[in-house]
JSON list of C-alpha atoms in Angstrom, two decimals:
[
{"chain": "B", "resi": 1, "resn": "LEU", "atom": "CA", "xyz": [115.00, 112.65, 117.23]},
{"chain": "B", "resi": 2, "resn": "ALA", "atom": "CA", "xyz": [114.17, 116.02, 118.84]},
{"chain": "B", "resi": 3, "resn": "LYS", "atom": "CA", "xyz": [113.27, 117.72, 115.52]},
{"chain": "B", "resi": 4, "resn": "LEU", "atom": "CA", "xyz": [110.80, 115.00, 114.61]},
{"chain": "B", "resi": 5, "resn": "ARG", "atom": "CA", "xyz": [109.18, 114.98, 118.02]},
{"chain": "B", "resi": 6, "resn": "ALA", "atom": "CA", "xyz": [109.00, 118.78, 118.05]},
{"chain": "B", "resi": 7, "resn": "ALA", "atom": "CA", "xyz": [107.26, 118.82, 114.67]},
{"chain": "B", "resi": 8, "resn": "ARG", "atom": "CA", "xyz": [104.59, 116.39, 115.93]},
{"chain": "B", "resi": 9, "resn": "ILE", "atom": "CA", "xyz": [104.04, 118.45, 119.12]},
{"chain": "B", "resi": 10, "resn": "LEU", "atom": "CA", "xyz": [103.82, 121.65, 117.05]},
{"chain": "B", "resi": 11, "resn": "VAL", "atom": "CA", "xyz": [101.16, 120.27, 114.75]},
{"chain": "B", "resi": 12, "resn": "GLN", "atom": "CA", "xyz": [99.25, 118.95, 117.80]},
{"chain": "B", "resi": 13, "resn": "ARG", "atom": "CA", "xyz": [99.25, 122.32, 119.51]},
{"chain": "B", "resi": 14, "resn": "ILE", "atom": "CA", "xyz": [98.17, 124.15, 116.37]},
{"chain": "B", "resi": 15, "resn": "THR", "atom": "CA", "xyz": [95.22, 121.82, 115.78]},
{"chain": "B", "resi": 16, "resn": "GLN", "atom": "CA", "xyz": [94.18, 122.17, 119.45]},
{"chain": "B", "resi": 17, "resn": "ALA", "atom": "CA", "xyz": [94.42, 125.98, 119.29]},
{"chain": "B", "resi": 18, "resn": "TYR", "atom": "CA", "xyz": [92.07, 126.07, 116.28]},
{"chain": "B", "resi": 19, "resn": "HIS", "atom": "CA", "xyz": [89.82, 123.29, 117.70]},
{"chain": "B", "resi": 20, "resn": "GLN", "atom": "CA", "xyz": [90.39, 121.07, 114.73]},
{"chain": "B", "resi": 21, "resn": "PRO", "atom": "CA", "xyz": [90.41, 117.26, 114.81]},
{"chain": "B", "resi": 22, "resn": "GLU", "atom": "CA", "xyz": [93.70, 115.68, 115.63]},
{"chain": "B", "resi": 23, "resn": "ILE", "atom": "CA", "xyz": [95.78, 114.88, 112.51]},
{"chain": "B", "resi": 24, "resn": "THR", "atom": "CA", "xyz": [98.97, 112.92, 111.99]},
{"chain": "B", "resi": 25, "resn": "ILE", "atom": "CA", "xyz": [101.60, 114.36, 109.67]},
{"chain": "B", "resi": 26, "resn": "PRO", "atom": "CA", "xyz": [103.73, 111.98, 107.54]},
{"chain": "B", "resi": 27, "resn": "ILE", "atom": "CA", "xyz": [107.40, 112.36, 108.47]},
{"chain": "B", "resi": 28, "resn": "PHE", "atom": "CA", "xyz": [109.97, 110.84, 106.17]},
{"chain": "B", "resi": 29, "resn": "SER", "atom": "CA", "xyz": [113.56, 110.46, 107.36]},
{"chain": "B", "resi": 30, "resn": "HIS", "atom": "CA", "xyz": [116.70, 110.03, 105.28]},
{"chain": "B", "resi": 31, "resn": "SER", "atom": "CA", "xyz": [120.09, 109.21, 106.68]},
{"chain": "B", "resi": 32, "resn": "SER", "atom": "CA", "xyz": [122.94, 111.60, 106.02]},
{"chain": "B", "resi": 33, "resn": "ARG", "atom": "CA", "xyz": [125.96, 110.64, 103.87]},
{"chain": "B", "resi": 34, "resn": "VAL", "atom": "CA", "xyz": [127.98, 113.11, 106.01]},
{"chain": "B", "resi": 35, "resn": "SER", "atom": "CA", "xyz": [127.94, 110.73, 108.93]},
{"chain": "B", "resi": 36, "resn": "LEU", "atom": "CA", "xyz": [129.32, 107.85, 106.88]},
{"chain": "B", "resi": 37, "resn": "SER", "atom": "CA", "xyz": [132.97, 107.01, 106.96]},
{"chain": "B", "resi": 38, "resn": "GLN", "atom": "CA", "xyz": [134.96, 106.13, 103.90]},
{"chain": "B", "resi": 39, "resn": "LEU", "atom": "CA", "xyz": [138.02, 105.02, 105.81]},
{"chain": "B", "resi": 40, "resn": "ASP", "atom": "CA", "xyz": [136.29, 102.59, 108.17]},
{"chain": "B", "resi": 41, "resn": "PRO", "atom": "CA", "xyz": [133.05, 101.48, 106.47]},
{"chain": "B", "resi": 42, "resn": "HIS", "atom": "CA", "xyz": [132.28, 98.82, 109.19]},
{"chain": "B", "resi": 43, "resn": "ASN", "atom": "CA", "xyz": [131.47, 101.76, 111.55]},
{"chain": "B", "resi": 44, "resn": "ASN", "atom": "CA", "xyz": [128.72, 102.61, 109.16]},
{"chain": "B", "resi": 45, "resn": "TYR", "atom": "CA", "xyz": [126.60, 99.69, 110.42]},
{"chain": "B", "resi": 46, "resn": "LEU", "atom": "CA", "xyz": [126.46, 101.23, 113.84]},
{"chain": "B", "resi": 47, "resn": "ARG", "atom": "CA", "xyz": [125.90, 104.76, 112.58]},
{"chain": "B", "resi": 48, "resn": "GLN", "atom": "CA", "xyz": [123.08, 103.73, 110.34]},
{"chain": "B", "resi": 49, "resn": "SER", "atom": "CA", "xyz": [121.39, 101.62, 112.97]},
{"chain": "B", "resi": 50, "resn": "LEU", "atom": "CA", "xyz": [121.55, 104.53, 115.46]},
{"chain": "B", "resi": 51, "resn": "SER", "atom": "CA", "xyz": [120.16, 106.88, 112.78]},
{"chain": "B", "resi": 52, "resn": "THR", "atom": "CA", "xyz": [117.36, 104.41, 112.16]},
{"chain": "B", "resi": 53, "resn": "LEU", "atom": "CA", "xyz": [116.57, 104.06, 115.88]},
{"chain": "B", "resi": 54, "resn": "ALA", "atom": "CA", "xyz": [116.45, 107.81, 116.31]},
{"chain": "B", "resi": 55, "resn": "ALA", "atom": "CA", "xyz": [114.03, 108.12, 113.37]},
{"chain": "B", "resi": 56, "resn": "LEU", "atom": "CA", "xyz": [111.79, 105.35, 114.81]},
{"chain": "B", "resi": 57, "resn": "LEU", "atom": "CA", "xyz": [111.72, 106.87, 118.32]},
{"chain": "B", "resi": 58, "resn": "GLY", "atom": "CA", "xyz": [111.05, 110.33, 116.74]},
{"chain": "B", "resi": 59, "resn": "GLY", "atom": "CA", "xyz": [107.95, 108.90, 115.05]},
{"chain": "B", "resi": 60, "resn": "ALA", "atom": "CA", "xyz": [109.01, 108.79, 111.42]},
{"chain": "B", "resi": 61, "resn": "SER", "atom": "CA", "xyz": [106.50, 107.29, 109.00]},
{"chain": "B", "resi": 62, "resn": "GLY", "atom": "CA", "xyz": [109.14, 106.36, 106.42]},
{"chain": "B", "resi": 63, "resn": "ILE", "atom": "CA", "xyz": [112.93, 105.80, 106.66]},
{"chain": "B", "resi": 64, "resn": "HIS", "atom": "CA", "xyz": [115.49, 105.76, 103.90]},
{"chain": "B", "resi": 65, "resn": "ILE", "atom": "CA", "xyz": [118.93, 104.42, 104.79]},
{"chain": "B", "resi": 66, "resn": "ASP", "atom": "CA", "xyz": [122.02, 104.97, 102.63]},
{"chain": "B", "resi": 67, "resn": "THR", "atom": "CA", "xyz": [124.19, 102.12, 101.43]},
{"chain": "B", "resi": 68, "resn": "TYR", "atom": "CA", "xyz": [126.83, 100.34, 103.44]},
{"chain": "B", "resi": 69, "resn": "GLN", "atom": "CA", "xyz": [129.83, 102.29, 102.11]},
{"chain": "B", "resi": 70, "resn": "GLY", "atom": "CA", "xyz": [128.06, 105.38, 100.75]},
{"chain": "B", "resi": 71, "resn": "SER", "atom": "CA", "xyz": [128.63, 104.27, 97.19]},
{"chain": "B", "resi": 72, "resn": "LEU", "atom": "CA", "xyz": [127.19, 101.36, 95.23]},
{"chain": "B", "resi": 73, "resn": "ASP", "atom": "CA", "xyz": [130.12, 98.94, 94.85]},
{"chain": "B", "resi": 74, "resn": "ASP", "atom": "CA", "xyz": [129.96, 95.16, 95.05]},
{"chain": "B", "resi": 75, "resn": "SER", "atom": "CA", "xyz": [130.21, 94.84, 98.76]},
{"chain": "B", "resi": 76, "resn": "SER", "atom": "CA", "xyz": [127.50, 97.44, 99.51]},
{"chain": "B", "resi": 77, "resn": "ARG", "atom": "CA", "xyz": [125.11, 95.76, 96.98]},
{"chain": "B", "resi": 78, "resn": "ARG", "atom": "CA", "xyz": [125.41, 92.47, 98.91]},
{"chain": "B", "resi": 79, "resn": "MET", "atom": "CA", "xyz": [124.62, 94.17, 102.26]}
]
């Protein structure tokens, strides 16, 4: 959340310093597989939804969310 917001503020300050028109930069966010749990995959719902919320509040243009269990098995394809 803070990194995305800081990037937007940095670009805004640079464009103001050089008297350029305001631009918006595309920011694409991808959830991390490190945060997923193999032992309790039901916690991944909450972790992925919080990751998505942080990306939305940070101003991400595009968001990619990993699968339910981190691997493509039958239960994660259904989700």
